[in-house]
Each structure stands twice: as structure tokens, then as C-alpha cells.
Amino acid sequence: CETNISLDFMTGFTNGDILEISTSERRFFAKYGTHYASVEAAENVAFPNSKDRLEIAVNLMNMSERYNIKAGDQISVKKATIIAGILRYNSSELVDNIIAGIKLRMNERGFKEGINISYIEKNANGDIANFPDLIQEMNTAGTDLLIPVSTPASQAAVQFVPQDIPIVYTYVTSPEFAGIVNKRLNVTGLSDATNFDDYLGFVNELLPEIKNAGRIYNPNEPNSAYSQGRFLELGPFYGITYHNQEVFEQSEIESAFNSIINTEADAILIAADNTMNLGFKGLAELSSGSKIPLIGDSYENASDGALTSISVDYDLLASSTGNTVSNVILGVKADDIPIQRFPTSVITLNQKTADKIEFTFPQSILNKAKHIIE
């Protein structure tokens, strides 16, 4: 769409600026560049054309169709100040790192905090009853897009966020199982789902003689309930019997651990559980004190004292989330972006814990480890 805005009016703008463009019907964002390919495919761009006029376009797509712009329509252009909401279920080092990775990637894409984007962060502190009020606060603040981090936050977002606000969820084990998919329009997301064949294959390689495994999980978390179902489904194929303990809050973990110890479990397996992540350091201390291997599903689990973990690449998850958020801000329809999933391949070993419990890692595991904590 060619405008009649000459370059004389664009002297205050530089390449890479994020522009807010308004018509009589809507507002949207575009990156100020030099040509169509200044942005990724399907993203909005604005640039001076061969007539030294401002042109607004969609790279490899149609700007007029996307925003119903017609000849003669009036537009206004200014530098953007985008408000992105970040909604989390609880506090954990893993979630902190994911959010930091999202912001880092968005900064690389030209979304500079304090310059053209600001973040409103809300934390439910482990209580899902807090979500409606937190979301209302972000709606009142005028958020342009919401990024829920975790399954409970994402479930609340698709229920309470107005449909005209795009949602890009992340750190969700199974969007389908959690009821997020097809709940509403204008939503996409990224899954950190563990491939449980990969997980249990790794456990068998680490502990070839394993027969019994302890499982502590919160059945009220859809992500955790989904994972428990996958463990039970695949356990017979790997010759593993589970001793299961349900917990509903962090304070119950020690009691659940003591019950598992009485079963003489060969290891404790933890995956996709926010409650367990909150209490992981305490569980790791109990496990090392009893010299029982504890296996998690994130680098942070191993850093908190688990013997080892195998996970998706959470740095890649965070970076990919930031890139997807950038796509959506620049006009890509959230519903057109498929759910993104990642391999379960990142192995972290904690040598300090191995020394405490007198465990020797197989050489095959050492060869594949991405991180070794010493």
C-alpha cells in the first residue's frame, strides 16, 4: 500500500524502528526498513519506495487484504510503544530463564525494552484463583499481546483474555490434554513436552537394572497428570513398575518421599510438574541423603541437585517463543502458526550428586551429556 507520506515526514525514523499504524478500523505494527525483506515472511514492513514515499506492506503477502485497507483510506503513523503481558503460575529458576530468553530474542528482533516495548509481568504464586484478577489488570493496562508461561497460566489466558488480544503460550506440556487447543481463536504456542520414550530409554541406559521407580506428582496439574499417564503407559515396555505418590502442595513432598523410600525404589523420576519444581531442592537433598538417584527433566532440576536430567532445549524453547511473539506483533496471524515442539535430547549430569550417592555414570551417558555440573 503506497501512501502519500513523503520522506520529509520520516526524518525522525530510522531503520529498525517499530511503527504503530492506525486506520479508521484498526491499529497494527510494522518494522521500518529498506525493502520487503527487511522482515521475515508474512510480517508487516514499512519502507521508502522508489517514489520516496512511505509504503506499507506484508512481505510475500497482501497488506490490503490483511487489514482491509482501500484506496483513499486515511492512516496515521508513529513510533510504537507495545505492551506485552507475561503471566506465570509460580516462581522458579526455569521460568525465570525462559522469560529472560524470550526477552533476549525479542531484543535481537528489534523489540527494545523501555524503548518500543514494555512488559507487564504477573505471578499467580501457585494459586490459580488469582488468574482472573491478574488478567483483568493486564487488560486494563492495555496489553497488546499476552505470553502465558506454564500450563495453568495458559489455561487461564484462553479463558479470560479477550479474543482480540493474541496469545502466545509457552512451557506447556500438552496443549491438547490441557484443553487449550481450539478453546478460542487468535492463539498459538510452544510445547516443552517430554518424549517419554526418550526419557525412559535414557533411564534404562543410566540404570540398566532398574525395576522399580518412585513417582511424585500433582494430579491437579494437567501437565503432570498427562505425564503420569505417559509414564504408566510406557512403563511395561521398559520393565519398570512405579510406586506413585500424589502431592497437592510443596509441603507434602517430604512425606511422599518417605513413603517411596519404604518401597525400596531404584530411582525417583520427576517430569512436567510445577509443584515438584518448586520443592525440587528439598527433594534432591532427601534423595542424595538416602543415596537414591533422582532424575528430572530440566537443567535446573540437575542444578538443584538431581543426579541427572534429560529435557528439551529450554534455551531453544525460549528463543523460539521470542521469535513467535515477534512474528505475531508484526502481523502474522497466531492461528496460522502451528504448535511448536522440540526433541528431548539435552542431558545434564550432576557430578557432585553422583559423588554423594557413590554413583558412576556410564561412559555412553558421559559422551552424550551437554552439561556436567562439577
mmCIF file with all atom_site columns, N, CA, C and O in Angstrom, residues 150-177:
data_model
loop_
_atom_site.group_PDB
_atom_site.id
_atom_site.type_symbol
_atom_site.label_atom_id
_atom_site.label_alt_id
_atom_site.label_comp_id
_atom_site.label_asym_id
_atom_site.label_entity_id
_atom_site.label_seq_id
_atom_site.pdbx_PDB_ins_code
_atom_site.Cartn_x
_atom_site.Cartn_y
_atom_site.Cartn_z
_atom_site.occupancy
_atom_site.B_iso_or_equiv
_atom_site.pdbx_formal_charge
_atom_site.auth_seq_id
_atom_site.auth_comp_id
_atom_site.auth_asym_id
_atom_site.auth_atom_id
_atom_site.pdbx_PDB_model_num
ATOM 1   N N  . SER A 1 150 ? 3.550   -21.533 31.263 1.00 0.00 ? 150 SER A N  1
ATOM 2   C CA . SER A 1 150 ? 3.123   -22.719 32.020 1.00 0.00 ? 150 SER A CA 1
ATOM 3   C C  . SER A 1 150 ? 1.717   -23.112 31.600 1.00 0.00 ? 150 SER A C  1
ATOM 4   O O  . SER A 1 150 ? 0.962   -22.299 31.039 1.00 0.00 ? 150 SER A O  1
ATOM 5   N N  . THR A 1 151 ? 1.359   -24.341 31.913 1.00 0.00 ? 151 THR A N  1
ATOM 6   C CA . THR A 1 151 ? 0.029   -24.841 31.570 1.00 0.00 ? 151 THR A CA 1
ATOM 7   C C  . THR A 1 151 ? -1.084  -24.109 32.321 1.00 0.00 ? 151 THR A C  1
ATOM 8   O O  . THR A 1 151 ? -2.051  -23.649 31.699 1.00 0.00 ? 151 THR A O  1
ATOM 9   N N  . PRO A 1 152 ? -1.005  -23.946 33.662 1.00 0.00 ? 152 PRO A N  1
ATOM 10  C CA . PRO A 1 152 ? -2.111  -23.259 34.348 1.00 0.00 ? 152 PRO A CA 1
ATOM 11  C C  . PRO A 1 152 ? -2.317  -21.824 33.855 1.00 0.00 ? 152 PRO A C  1
ATOM 12  O O  . PRO A 1 152 ? -3.461  -21.380 33.698 1.00 0.00 ? 152 PRO A O  1
ATOM 13  N N  . ALA A 1 153 ? -1.222  -21.114 33.601 1.00 0.00 ? 153 ALA A N  1
ATOM 14  C CA . ALA A 1 153 ? -1.338  -19.735 33.111 1.00 0.00 ? 153 ALA A CA 1
ATOM 15  C C  . ALA A 1 153 ? -1.978  -19.709 31.726 1.00 0.00 ? 153 ALA A C  1
ATOM 16  O O  . ALA A 1 153 ? -2.790  -18.827 31.407 1.00 0.00 ? 153 ALA A O  1
ATOM 17  N N  . SER A 1 154 ? -1.634  -20.684 30.901 1.00 0.00 ? 154 SER A N  1
ATOM 18  C CA . SER A 1 154 ? -2.181  -20.733 29.540 1.00 0.00 ? 154 SER A CA 1
ATOM 19  C C  . SER A 1 154 ? -3.657  -21.088 29.550 1.00 0.00 ? 154 SER A C  1
ATOM 20  O O  . SER A 1 154 ? -4.454  -20.548 28.764 1.00 0.00 ? 154 SER A O  1
ATOM 21  N N  . GLN A 1 155 ? -4.047  -21.997 30.433 1.00 0.00 ? 155 GLN A N  1
ATOM 22  C CA . GLN A 1 155 ? -5.470  -22.336 30.558 1.00 0.00 ? 155 GLN A CA 1
ATOM 23  C C  . GLN A 1 155 ? -6.285  -21.115 30.970 1.00 0.00 ? 155 GLN A C  1
ATOM 24  O O  . GLN A 1 155 ? -7.374  -20.868 30.440 1.00 0.00 ? 155 GLN A O  1
ATOM 25  N N  . ALA A 1 156 ? -5.751  -20.339 31.897 1.00 0.00 ? 156 ALA A N  1
ATOM 26  C CA . ALA A 1 156 ? -6.453  -19.133 32.330 1.00 0.00 ? 156 ALA A CA 1
ATOM 27  C C  . ALA A 1 156 ? -6.504  -18.100 31.213 1.00 0.00 ? 156 ALA A C  1
ATOM 28  O O  . ALA A 1 156 ? -7.524  -17.427 31.020 1.00 0.00 ? 156 ALA A O  1
ATOM 29  N N  . ALA A 1 157 ? -5.431  -17.983 30.456 1.00 0.00 ? 157 ALA A N  1
ATOM 30  C CA . ALA A 1 157 ? -5.373  -16.975 29.391 1.00 0.00 ? 157 ALA A CA 1
ATOM 31  C C  . ALA A 1 157 ? -6.445  -17.222 28.331 1.00 0.00 ? 157 ALA A C  1
ATOM 32  O O  . ALA A 1 157 ? -7.152  -16.302 27.924 1.00 0.00 ? 157 ALA A O  1
ATOM 33  N N  . VAL A 1 158 ? -6.563  -18.466 27.867 1.00 0.00 ? 158 VAL A N  1
ATOM 34  C CA . VAL A 1 158 ? -7.545  -18.725 26.807 1.00 0.00 ? 158 VAL A CA 1
ATOM 35  C C  . VAL A 1 158 ? -8.972  -18.598 27.324 1.00 0.00 ? 158 VAL A C  1
ATOM 36  O O  . VAL A 1 158 ? -9.906  -18.458 26.540 1.00 0.00 ? 158 VAL A O  1
ATOM 37  N N  . GLN A 1 159 ? -9.134  -18.612 28.641 1.00 0.00 ? 159 GLN A N  1
ATOM 38  C CA . GLN A 1 159 ? -10.471 -18.479 29.219 1.00 0.00 ? 159 GLN A CA 1
ATOM 39  C C  . GLN A 1 159 ? -10.853 -17.021 29.466 1.00 0.00 ? 159 GLN A C  1
ATOM 40  O O  . GLN A 1 159 ? -12.014 -16.625 29.239 1.00 0.00 ? 159 GLN A O  1
ATOM 41  N N  . PHE A 1 160 ? -9.891  -16.204 29.899 1.00 0.00 ? 160 PHE A N  1
ATOM 42  C CA . PHE A 1 160 ? -10.237 -14.869 30.385 1.00 0.00 ? 160 PHE A CA 1
ATOM 43  C C  . PHE A 1 160 ? -9.723  -13.706 29.530 1.00 0.00 ? 160 PHE A C  1
ATOM 44  O O  . PHE A 1 160 ? -10.171 -12.576 29.727 1.00 0.00 ? 160 PHE A O  1
ATOM 45  N N  . VAL A 1 161 ? -8.794  -13.954 28.614 1.00 0.00 ? 161 VAL A N  1
ATOM 46  C CA . VAL A 1 161 ? -8.253  -12.857 27.805 1.00 0.00 ? 161 VAL A CA 1
ATOM 47  C C  . VAL A 1 161 ? -9.184  -12.583 26.625 1.00 0.00 ? 161 VAL A C  1
ATOM 48  O O  . VAL A 1 161 ? -9.598  -13.524 25.935 1.00 0.00 ? 161 VAL A O  1
ATOM 49  N N  . PRO A 1 162 ? -9.546  -11.333 26.357 1.00 0.00 ? 162 PRO A N  1
ATOM 50  C CA . PRO A 1 162 ? -10.400 -11.016 25.205 1.00 0.00 ? 162 PRO A CA 1
ATOM 51  C C  . PRO A 1 162 ? -9.801  -11.544 23.906 1.00 0.00 ? 162 PRO A C  1
ATOM 52  O O  . PRO A 1 162 ? -8.585  -11.536 23.721 1.00 0.00 ? 162 PRO A O  1
ATOM 53  N N  . GLN A 1 163 ? -10.642 -11.982 23.008 1.00 0.00 ? 163 GLN A N  1
ATOM 54  C CA . GLN A 1 163 ? -10.183 -12.681 21.815 1.00 0.00 ? 163 GLN A CA 1
ATOM 55  C C  . GLN A 1 163 ? -9.416  -11.786 20.853 1.00 0.00 ? 163 GLN A C  1
ATOM 56  O O  . GLN A 1 163 ? -8.658  -12.279 20.020 1.00 0.00 ? 163 GLN A O  1
ATOM 57  N N  . ASP A 1 164 ? -9.568  -10.471 20.972 1.00 0.00 ? 164 ASP A N  1
ATOM 58  C CA . ASP A 1 164 ? -8.824  -9.598  20.076 1.00 0.00 ? 164 ASP A CA 1
ATOM 59  C C  . ASP A 1 164 ? -7.371  -9.427  20.505 1.00 0.00 ? 164 ASP A C  1
ATOM 60  O O  . ASP A 1 164 ? -6.570  -8.833  19.773 1.00 0.00 ? 164 ASP A O  1
ATOM 61  N N  . ILE A 1 165 ? -7.016  -9.936  21.674 1.00 0.00 ? 165 ILE A N  1
ATOM 62  C CA . ILE A 1 165 ? -5.623  -9.887  22.141 1.00 0.00 ? 165 ILE A CA 1
ATOM 63  C C  . ILE A 1 165 ? -4.967  -11.223 21.819 1.00 0.00 ? 165 ILE A C  1
ATOM 64  O O  . ILE A 1 165 ? -5.397  -12.264 22.312 1.00 0.00 ? 165 ILE A O  1
ATOM 65  N N  . PRO A 1 166 ? -3.911  -11.232 20.995 1.00 0.00 ? 166 PRO A N  1
ATOM 66  C CA . PRO A 1 166 ? -3.250  -12.506 20.660 1.00 0.00 ? 166 PRO A CA 1
ATOM 67  C C  . PRO A 1 166 ? -2.603  -13.134 21.890 1.00 0.00 ? 166 PRO A C  1
ATOM 68  O O  . PRO A 1 166 ? -2.129  -12.437 22.798 1.00 0.00 ? 166 PRO A O  1
ATOM 69  N N  . ILE A 1 167 ? -2.583  -14.456 21.897 1.00 0.00 ? 167 ILE A N  1
ATOM 70  C CA . ILE A 1 167 ? -1.924  -15.221 22.960 1.00 0.00 ? 167 ILE A CA 1
ATOM 71  C C  . ILE A 1 167 ? -0.844  -16.096 22.327 1.00 0.00 ? 167 ILE A C  1
ATOM 72  O O  . ILE A 1 167 ? -1.109  -16.810 21.357 1.00 0.00 ? 167 ILE A O  1
ATOM 73  N N  . VAL A 1 168 ? 0.362   -16.034 22.887 1.00 0.00 ? 168 VAL A N  1
ATOM 74  C CA . VAL A 1 168 ? 1.438   -16.964 22.522 1.00 0.00 ? 168 VAL A CA 1
ATOM 75  C C  . VAL A 1 168 ? 1.868   -17.657 23.813 1.00 0.00 ? 168 VAL A C  1
ATOM 76  O O  . VAL A 1 168 ? 2.579   -17.077 24.629 1.00 0.00 ? 168 VAL A O  1
ATOM 77  N N  . TYR A 1 169 ? 1.379   -18.872 24.028 1.00 0.00 ? 169 TYR A N  1
ATOM 78  C CA . TYR A 1 169 ? 1.719   -19.589 25.263 1.00 0.00 ? 169 TYR A CA 1
ATOM 79  C C  . TYR A 1 169 ? 3.017   -20.370 25.079 1.00 0.00 ? 169 TYR A C  1
ATOM 80  O O  . TYR A 1 169 ? 3.429   -20.693 23.964 1.00 0.00 ? 169 TYR A O  1
ATOM 81  N N  . THR A 1 170 ? 3.652   -20.679 26.200 1.00 0.00 ? 170 THR A N  1
ATOM 82  C CA . THR A 1 170 ? 4.885   -21.463 26.150 1.00 0.00 ? 170 THR A CA 1
ATOM 83  C C  . THR A 1 170 ? 5.045   -22.254 27.444 1.00 0.00 ? 170 THR A C  1
ATOM 84  O O  . THR A 1 170 ? 4.346   -21.993 28.430 1.00 0.00 ? 170 THR A O  1
ATOM 85  N N  . TYR A 1 171 ? 5.962   -23.249 27.416 1.00 0.00 ? 171 TYR A N  1
ATOM 86  C CA . TYR A 1 171 ? 6.219   -24.093 28.589 1.00 0.00 ? 171 TYR A CA 1
ATOM 87  C C  . TYR A 1 171 ? 4.938   -24.834 28.979 1.00 0.00 ? 171 TYR A C  1
ATOM 88  O O  . TYR A 1 171 ? 4.568   -24.906 30.142 1.00 0.00 ? 171 TYR A O  1
ATOM 89  N N  . VAL A 1 172 ? 4.267   -25.393 27.963 1.00 0.00 ? 172 VAL A N  1
ATOM 90  C CA . VAL A 1 172 ? 3.045   -26.172 28.165 1.00 0.00 ? 172 VAL A CA 1
ATOM 91  C C  . VAL A 1 172 ? 3.320   -27.597 27.692 1.00 0.00 ? 172 VAL A C  1
ATOM 92  O O  . VAL A 1 172 ? 3.707   -27.804 26.544 1.00 0.00 ? 172 VAL A O  1
ATOM 93  N N  . THR A 1 173 ? 3.116   -28.558 28.562 1.00 0.00 ? 173 THR A N  1
ATOM 94  C CA . THR A 1 173 ? 3.448   -29.938 28.225 1.00 0.00 ? 173 THR A CA 1
ATOM 95  C C  . THR A 1 173 ? 2.572   -30.464 27.094 1.00 0.00 ? 173 THR A C  1
ATOM 96  O O  . THR A 1 173 ? 3.061   -30.864 26.046 1.00 0.00 ? 173 THR A O  1
ATOM 97  N N  . SER A 1 174 ? 1.263   -30.471 27.295 1.00 0.00 ? 174 SER A N  1
ATOM 98  C CA . SER A 1 174 ? 0.352   -30.966 26.265 1.00 0.00 ? 174 SER A CA 1
ATOM 99  C C  . SER A 1 174 ? -0.804  -29.982 26.112 1.00 0.00 ? 174 SER A C  1
ATOM 100 O O  . SER A 1 174 ? -1.768  -30.032 26.881 1.00 0.00 ? 174 SER A O  1
ATOM 101 N N  . PRO A 1 175 ? -0.736  -29.078 25.132 1.00 0.00 ? 175 PRO A N  1
ATOM 102 C CA . PRO A 1 175 ? -1.844  -28.133 24.927 1.00 0.00 ? 175 PRO A CA 1
ATOM 103 C C  . PRO A 1 175 ? -3.169  -28.847 24.684 1.00 0.00 ? 175 PRO A C  1
ATOM 104 O O  . PRO A 1 175 ? -4.217  -28.359 25.120 1.00 0.00 ? 175 PRO A O  1
ATOM 105 N N  . GLU A 1 176 ? -3.124  -29.999 24.022 1.00 0.00 ? 176 GLU A N  1
ATOM 106 C CA . GLU A 1 176 ? -4.346  -30.741 23.740 1.00 0.00 ? 176 GLU A CA 1
ATOM 107 C C  . GLU A 1 176 ? -4.960  -31.278 25.037 1.00 0.00 ? 176 GLU A C  1
ATOM 108 O O  . GLU A 1 176 ? -6.157  -31.113 25.291 1.00 0.00 ? 176 GLU A O  1
ATOM 109 N N  . PHE A 1 177 ? -4.155  -31.932 25.856 1.00 0.00 ? 177 PHE A N  1
ATOM 110 C CA . PHE A 1 177 ? -4.630  -32.519 27.106 1.00 0.00 ? 177 PHE A CA 1
ATOM 111 C C  . PHE A 1 177 ? -5.125  -31.422 28.053 1.00 0.00 ? 177 PHE A C  1
ATOM 112 O O  . PHE A 1 177 ? -6.081  -31.631 28.811 1.00 0.00 ? 177 PHE A O  1
#
